mmCIF file of C-alpha atoms and ligand atoms in Angstrom:
data_model
loop_
_atom_site.group_PDB
_atom_site.id
_atom_site.type_symbol
_atom_site.label_atom_id
_atom_site.label_comp_id
_atom_site.label_asym_id
_atom_site.label_seq_id
_atom_site.Cartn_x
_atom_site.Cartn_y
_atom_site.Cartn_z
ATOM 1 C CA UNK A 1 35.892 27.137 -0.526
ATOM 2 C CA UNK A 2 35.036 28.912 -3.988
ATOM 3 C CA UNK A 3 34.840 26.142 -7.014
ATOM 4 C CA UNK A 4 37.839 25.658 -9.778
ATOM 5 C CA UNK A 5 36.817 24.922 -13.499
ATOM 6 C CA UNK A 6 39.769 23.903 -15.254
ATOM 7 C CA UNK A 7 40.178 24.216 -18.966
ATOM 8 C CA UNK A 8 42.015 20.990 -20.244
ATOM 9 C CA UNK A 9 43.591 21.658 -23.863
ATOM 10 C CA UNK A 10 45.326 18.557 -24.070
ATOM 11 C CA UNK A 11 47.461 18.806 -27.294
ATOM 12 C CA UNK A 12 45.688 21.585 -28.771
ATOM 13 C CA UNK A 13 45.307 23.647 -30.584
ATOM 14 C CA UNK A 14 47.928 23.168 -33.456
ATOM 15 C CA UNK A 15 48.617 27.240 -33.525
ATOM 16 C CA UNK A 16 49.874 29.371 -31.198
ATOM 17 C CA UNK A 17 47.362 32.443 -32.759
ATOM 18 C CA UNK A 18 44.375 29.440 -32.308
ATOM 19 C CA UNK A 19 45.811 29.570 -28.205
ATOM 20 C CA UNK A 20 46.192 33.006 -28.081
ATOM 21 C CA UNK A 21 42.582 33.604 -29.504
ATOM 22 C CA UNK A 22 40.879 31.064 -27.194
ATOM 23 C CA UNK A 23 42.916 32.419 -24.525
ATOM 24 C CA UNK A 24 41.200 35.719 -25.087
ATOM 25 C CA UNK A 25 38.005 35.298 -25.985
ATOM 26 C CA UNK A 26 37.635 33.189 -22.521
ATOM 27 C CA UNK A 27 39.240 36.282 -20.330
ATOM 28 C CA UNK A 28 36.671 38.527 -22.473
ATOM 29 C CA UNK A 29 33.928 36.415 -21.611
ATOM 30 C CA UNK A 30 34.578 36.298 -17.745
ATOM 31 C CA UNK A 31 34.533 40.183 -17.392
ATOM 32 C CA UNK A 32 30.830 39.382 -17.514
ATOM 33 C CA UNK A 33 30.640 36.888 -15.166
ATOM 34 C CA UNK A 34 30.584 37.686 -11.212
ATOM 35 C CA UNK A 35 33.456 35.349 -9.979
ATOM 36 C CA UNK A 36 32.905 35.641 -6.814
ATOM 37 C CA UNK A 37 32.512 32.335 -6.083
ATOM 38 C CA UNK A 38 34.518 30.908 -8.538
ATOM 39 C CA UNK A 39 37.991 30.316 -10.143
ATOM 40 C CA UNK A 40 38.666 29.772 -13.814
ATOM 41 C CA UNK A 41 42.071 28.042 -14.862
ATOM 42 C CA UNK A 42 43.739 26.836 -17.791
ATOM 43 C CA UNK A 43 46.054 24.536 -18.447
ATOM 44 C CA UNK A 44 47.897 24.766 -21.646
ATOM 45 C CA UNK A 45 50.539 23.012 -22.740
ATOM 46 C CA UNK A 46 53.815 23.999 -21.985
ATOM 47 C CA UNK A 47 54.934 25.776 -24.968
ATOM 48 C CA UNK A 48 51.945 27.947 -25.007
ATOM 49 C CA UNK A 49 52.591 28.808 -21.485
ATOM 50 C CA UNK A 50 54.445 32.231 -22.215
ATOM 51 C CA UNK A 51 51.673 33.650 -24.559
ATOM 52 C CA UNK A 52 48.543 32.584 -22.161
ATOM 53 C CA UNK A 53 50.416 34.198 -19.677
ATOM 54 C CA UNK A 54 50.309 38.014 -22.214
ATOM 55 C CA UNK A 55 46.565 37.041 -22.766
ATOM 56 C CA UNK A 56 44.710 37.028 -19.448
ATOM 57 C CA UNK A 57 44.816 38.764 -16.562
ATOM 58 C CA UNK A 58 41.550 36.451 -14.630
ATOM 59 C CA UNK A 59 42.299 33.644 -15.254
ATOM 60 C CA UNK A 60 45.326 31.290 -13.605
ATOM 61 C CA UNK A 61 47.792 29.500 -15.319
ATOM 62 C CA UNK A 62 47.864 25.384 -15.430
ATOM 63 C CA UNK A 63 50.148 23.049 -16.853
ATOM 64 C CA UNK A 64 49.669 19.948 -17.623
ATOM 65 C CA UNK A 65 51.854 17.928 -15.906
ATOM 66 C CA UNK A 66 55.217 18.668 -13.330
ATOM 67 C CA UNK A 67 58.438 17.143 -13.237
ATOM 68 C CA UNK A 68 58.721 15.130 -10.123
ATOM 69 C CA UNK A 69 62.642 16.237 -10.496
ATOM 70 C CA UNK A 70 63.600 19.967 -8.907
ATOM 71 C CA UNK A 71 66.141 20.678 -11.601
ATOM 72 C CA UNK A 72 69.190 18.597 -13.525
ATOM 73 C CA UNK A 73 69.575 15.923 -16.662
ATOM 74 C CA UNK A 74 66.068 14.964 -16.829
ATOM 75 C CA UNK A 75 65.354 15.642 -21.374
ATOM 76 C CA UNK A 76 61.981 16.356 -21.565
ATOM 77 C CA UNK A 77 61.159 17.626 -18.365
ATOM 78 C CA UNK A 78 59.528 20.962 -17.287
ATOM 79 C CA UNK A 79 60.331 21.659 -13.496
ATOM 80 C CA UNK A 80 58.147 23.500 -10.471
ATOM 81 C CA UNK A 81 60.476 26.438 -10.646
ATOM 82 C CA UNK A 82 60.115 26.737 -14.788
ATOM 83 C CA UNK A 83 56.656 26.681 -14.379
ATOM 84 C CA UNK A 84 56.442 29.210 -11.547
ATOM 85 C CA UNK A 85 58.623 31.677 -13.963
ATOM 86 C CA UNK A 86 55.199 32.049 -16.162
ATOM 87 C CA UNK A 87 52.425 32.163 -13.185
ATOM 88 C CA UNK A 88 51.782 29.131 -13.369
ATOM 89 C CA UNK A 89 49.658 28.403 -10.205
ATOM 90 C CA UNK A 90 47.770 24.760 -10.875
ATOM 91 C CA UNK A 91 49.206 21.429 -12.389
ATOM 92 C CA UNK A 92 46.978 18.602 -13.135
ATOM 93 C CA UNK A 93 49.003 15.360 -11.588
ATOM 94 C CA UNK A 94 48.076 12.058 -12.798
ATOM 95 C CA UNK A 95 45.836 12.140 -15.494
ATOM 96 C CA UNK A 96 44.461 9.052 -17.217
ATOM 97 C CA UNK A 97 45.882 9.665 -20.251
ATOM 98 C CA UNK A 98 49.356 9.958 -18.402
ATOM 99 C CA UNK A 99 48.957 7.220 -16.142
ATOM 100 C CA UNK A 100 47.974 5.504 -19.636
ATOM 101 C CA UNK A 101 51.290 6.393 -21.180
ATOM 102 C CA UNK A 102 53.019 4.356 -17.915
ATOM 103 C CA UNK A 103 52.791 7.332 -14.851
ATOM 104 C CA UNK A 104 52.450 5.673 -11.758
ATOM 105 C CA UNK A 105 51.522 5.957 -8.290
ATOM 106 C CA UNK A 106 54.594 6.379 -6.846
ATOM 107 C CA UNK A 107 56.253 8.819 -9.784
ATOM 108 C CA UNK A 108 52.448 10.611 -8.828
ATOM 109 C CA UNK A 109 53.294 11.200 -5.330
ATOM 110 C CA UNK A 110 56.814 12.313 -5.935
ATOM 111 C CA UNK A 111 54.754 15.403 -8.762
ATOM 112 C CA UNK A 112 52.701 16.103 -6.156
ATOM 113 C CA UNK A 113 55.190 16.723 -2.949
ATOM 114 C CA UNK A 114 56.959 18.502 -5.011
ATOM 115 C CA UNK A 115 54.444 21.180 -6.546
ATOM 116 C CA UNK A 116 53.351 21.529 -3.117
ATOM 117 C CA UNK A 117 56.686 22.475 -2.368
ATOM 118 C CA UNK A 118 56.615 25.280 -5.036
ATOM 119 C CA UNK A 119 53.003 26.676 -3.661
ATOM 120 C CA UNK A 120 51.864 24.440 -7.005
ATOM 121 C CA UNK A 121 48.287 23.513 -6.588
ATOM 122 C CA UNK A 122 48.410 20.015 -7.239
ATOM 123 C CA UNK A 123 44.856 18.398 -8.889
ATOM 124 C CA UNK A 124 45.379 14.411 -7.717
ATOM 125 C CA UNK A 125 43.256 12.736 -11.079
ATOM 126 C CA UNK A 126 41.599 9.735 -10.335
ATOM 127 C CA UNK A 127 39.606 7.050 -12.258
ATOM 128 C CA UNK A 128 42.222 5.510 -14.524
ATOM 129 C CA UNK A 129 41.188 2.135 -14.913
ATOM 130 C CA UNK A 130 37.693 2.163 -13.673
ATOM 131 C CA UNK A 131 34.587 0.893 -15.896
ATOM 132 C CA UNK A 132 31.559 1.932 -16.798
ATOM 133 C CA UNK A 133 28.674 -0.080 -15.190
ATOM 134 C CA UNK A 134 31.153 -0.831 -12.011
ATOM 135 C CA UNK A 135 30.009 -1.716 -8.878
ATOM 136 C CA UNK A 136 30.237 1.208 -6.057
ATOM 137 C CA UNK A 137 32.281 -0.335 -4.504
ATOM 138 C CA UNK A 138 35.138 -1.612 -6.435
ATOM 139 C CA UNK A 139 35.104 1.855 -7.982
ATOM 140 C CA UNK A 140 35.992 3.467 -4.408
ATOM 141 C CA UNK A 141 37.923 0.799 -3.687
ATOM 142 C CA UNK A 142 40.257 2.076 -7.229
ATOM 143 C CA UNK A 143 40.102 5.604 -6.145
ATOM 144 C CA UNK A 144 41.001 5.295 -2.899
ATOM 145 C CA UNK A 145 44.201 2.928 -3.980
ATOM 146 C CA UNK A 146 44.903 6.085 -6.311
ATOM 147 C CA UNK A 147 44.319 8.699 -3.371
ATOM 148 C CA UNK A 148 46.406 7.017 -0.790
ATOM 149 C CA UNK A 149 49.434 6.631 -2.955
ATOM 150 C CA UNK A 150 49.145 9.594 -4.469
ATOM 151 C CA UNK A 151 48.974 11.521 -1.088
ATOM 152 C CA UNK A 152 51.568 9.932 0.285
ATOM 153 C CA UNK A 153 52.950 12.331 2.971
ATOM 154 C CA UNK A 154 50.827 14.946 1.157
ATOM 155 C CA UNK A 155 49.627 17.170 5.035
ATOM 156 C CA UNK A 156 45.833 16.918 3.971
ATOM 157 C CA UNK A 157 45.106 19.169 6.744
ATOM 158 C CA UNK A 158 47.431 22.052 5.392
ATOM 159 C CA UNK A 159 47.998 21.759 2.226
ATOM 160 C CA UNK A 160 46.250 23.413 -0.347
ATOM 161 C CA UNK A 161 45.116 20.730 -3.524
ATOM 162 C CA UNK A 162 42.310 19.942 -5.184
ATOM 163 C CA UNK A 163 41.364 15.790 -6.082
ATOM 164 C CA UNK A 164 39.691 15.432 -9.905
ATOM 165 C CA UNK A 165 37.766 12.787 -9.796
ATOM 166 C CA UNK A 166 37.487 11.398 -13.458
ATOM 167 C CA UNK A 167 36.796 7.966 -14.626
ATOM 168 C CA UNK A 168 38.867 7.246 -17.950
ATOM 169 C CA UNK A 169 36.030 5.763 -20.185
ATOM 170 C CA UNK A 170 34.126 9.073 -19.554
ATOM 171 C CA UNK A 171 36.460 11.458 -21.219
ATOM 172 C CA UNK A 172 34.924 12.392 -24.390
ATOM 173 C CA UNK A 173 38.039 11.721 -26.771
ATOM 174 C CA UNK A 174 41.649 9.370 -26.941
ATOM 175 C CA UNK A 175 41.196 6.100 -24.686
ATOM 176 C CA UNK A 176 37.175 7.749 -23.178
ATOM 177 C CA UNK A 177 33.802 6.880 -24.831
ATOM 178 C CA UNK A 178 32.398 10.877 -24.714
ATOM 179 C CA UNK A 179 29.998 9.651 -22.041
ATOM 180 C CA UNK A 180 29.594 11.677 -18.980
ATOM 181 C CA UNK A 181 29.700 9.839 -15.498
ATOM 182 C CA UNK A 182 25.453 10.456 -14.349
ATOM 183 C CA UNK A 183 25.909 13.374 -12.171
ATOM 184 C CA UNK A 184 24.252 11.597 -8.776
ATOM 185 C CA UNK A 185 27.076 8.771 -9.306
ATOM 186 C CA UNK A 186 29.834 11.471 -9.433
ATOM 187 C CA UNK A 187 28.218 13.680 -6.638
ATOM 188 C CA UNK A 188 28.420 10.083 -4.662
ATOM 189 C CA UNK A 189 31.637 9.007 -4.851
ATOM 190 C CA UNK A 190 32.770 12.957 -4.751
ATOM 191 C CA UNK A 191 30.776 12.734 -1.212
ATOM 192 C CA UNK A 192 32.945 9.587 -0.453
ATOM 193 C CA UNK A 193 36.718 11.715 -1.925
ATOM 194 C CA UNK A 194 35.482 14.206 0.904
ATOM 195 C CA UNK A 195 34.456 11.967 3.657
ATOM 196 C CA UNK A 196 38.094 10.699 3.617
ATOM 197 C CA UNK A 197 40.045 14.599 2.353
ATOM 198 C CA UNK A 198 37.009 17.474 3.528
ATOM 199 C CA UNK A 199 40.164 20.074 2.779
ATOM 200 C CA UNK A 200 40.275 19.337 -0.793
ATOM 201 C CA UNK A 201 38.672 20.756 -3.768
ATOM 202 C CA UNK A 202 37.052 17.543 -5.393
ATOM 203 C CA UNK A 203 35.994 18.517 -8.887
ATOM 204 C CA UNK A 204 34.654 16.114 -11.505
ATOM 205 C CA UNK A 205 35.725 15.514 -15.054
ATOM 206 C CA UNK A 206 34.339 14.104 -18.042
ATOM 207 C CA UNK A 207 33.101 14.719 -21.076
ATOM 208 C CA UNK A 208 31.428 18.181 -19.253
ATOM 209 C CA UNK A 209 29.867 20.493 -22.158
ATOM 210 C CA UNK A 210 27.690 23.259 -21.807
ATOM 211 C CA UNK A 211 24.587 21.164 -21.874
ATOM 212 C CA UNK A 212 25.867 18.247 -19.065
ATOM 213 C CA UNK A 213 27.076 20.741 -17.083
ATOM 214 C CA UNK A 214 24.227 22.101 -15.284
ATOM 215 C CA UNK A 215 23.368 18.645 -14.050
ATOM 216 C CA UNK A 216 26.992 18.856 -11.937
ATOM 217 C CA UNK A 217 26.328 22.115 -11.100
ATOM 218 C CA UNK A 218 23.724 21.490 -9.543
ATOM 219 C CA UNK A 219 25.266 18.559 -6.980
ATOM 220 C CA UNK A 220 26.425 21.459 -3.812
ATOM 221 C CA UNK A 221 29.158 18.532 -3.052
ATOM 222 C CA UNK A 222 30.780 19.001 -6.830
ATOM 223 C CA UNK A 223 33.215 22.409 -6.482
ATOM 224 C CA UNK A 224 33.708 22.577 -10.404
ATOM 225 C CA UNK A 225 35.652 20.669 -12.866
ATOM 226 C CA UNK A 226 37.715 19.982 -15.616
ATOM 227 C CA UNK A 227 36.853 20.731 -19.459
ATOM 228 C CA UNK A 228 39.206 18.567 -22.364
ATOM 229 C CA UNK A 229 37.095 19.079 -25.651
ATOM 230 C CA UNK A 230 34.566 21.905 -24.768
ATOM 231 C CA UNK A 231 37.625 23.813 -23.475
ATOM 232 C CA UNK A 232 38.877 24.559 -27.191
ATOM 233 C CA UNK A 233 35.186 26.114 -27.852
ATOM 234 C CA UNK A 234 35.273 29.301 -25.495
ATOM 235 C CA UNK A 235 31.501 29.721 -25.897
ATOM 236 C CA UNK A 236 30.862 26.396 -24.584
ATOM 237 C CA UNK A 237 33.307 26.815 -22.201
ATOM 238 C CA UNK A 238 32.040 30.110 -20.995
ATOM 239 C CA UNK A 239 28.852 28.551 -20.611
ATOM 240 C CA UNK A 240 30.101 25.730 -18.345
ATOM 241 C CA UNK A 241 31.827 28.349 -16.094
ATOM 242 C CA UNK A 242 28.221 30.450 -15.853
ATOM 243 C CA UNK A 243 26.479 26.938 -14.616
ATOM 244 C CA UNK A 244 28.649 26.451 -11.874
ATOM 245 C CA UNK A 245 28.543 30.035 -10.830
ATOM 246 C CA UNK A 246 25.103 30.064 -10.825
ATOM 247 C CA UNK A 247 24.060 27.278 -7.980
HETATM 248 P P1 PGA B 1 36.968 16.095 -22.001
HETATM 249 O O1 PGA B 1 38.261 15.458 -20.882
HETATM 250 O O2 PGA B 1 36.169 17.189 -21.051
HETATM 251 O O3 PGA B 1 36.646 15.992 -23.400
HETATM 252 O O4 PGA B 1 36.345 15.125 -21.868
HETATM 253 C C1 PGA B 1 38.389 15.810 -19.695
HETATM 254 C C2 PGA B 1 40.192 15.527 -19.088
HETATM 255 O O5 PGA B 1 40.360 14.710 -19.832
HETATM 256 O O6 PGA B 1 40.439 16.021 -17.984
#
């Protein structure tokens, strides 16, 4: 199973020129990295997807959200079919920052199902609502509830999907404090998730940068990461990719 690193640009950068520059630098940097064991994706804002599609070949295209509906009168939504037009093959679903805007487990489950129906790999994000210093059992309970509801009716043996373990408090900007989870704790939680969903790639997210990456990469059980702030700095992002590729 290849490791996967996803750049989650969130609502950044602010210009198409900057976005093109970052995408091209990431693509260029990947030329120098053997990629047999790793996949890289950029989850760009919808509006930049056509440009990113032009700028990259080795990088998979991702979205940060996907509509739960296939078409119709849903102002502001973007459908799976529309995403496929731009070679999007991966979608973050239920990111903490979207759950904070009111996305429910039920809605998230619909998004996971519609992504799978269109052969877009969903990355189901869990860990919203966990607190720093929480007991292992309390944290597992929250993760399990979000996994069970988010993956309801998913044929977990045959479908290709990923799970992101990302405690809200560990996210570097916005709602989070910017303190990464201890790699040993992340490995423990990811092992737990894998014991329930052994066929999924399970990633870690929250304040991964070029300094913290190696600590996570060295943990075999962690199948990759989702990188927010550091993914806007191509050199840092490429260092992270290299770390995960080295172990
Ligand atoms: P961060 O964001 O790397 O800036 O902490 C990760 C995420 O929210 O997916």
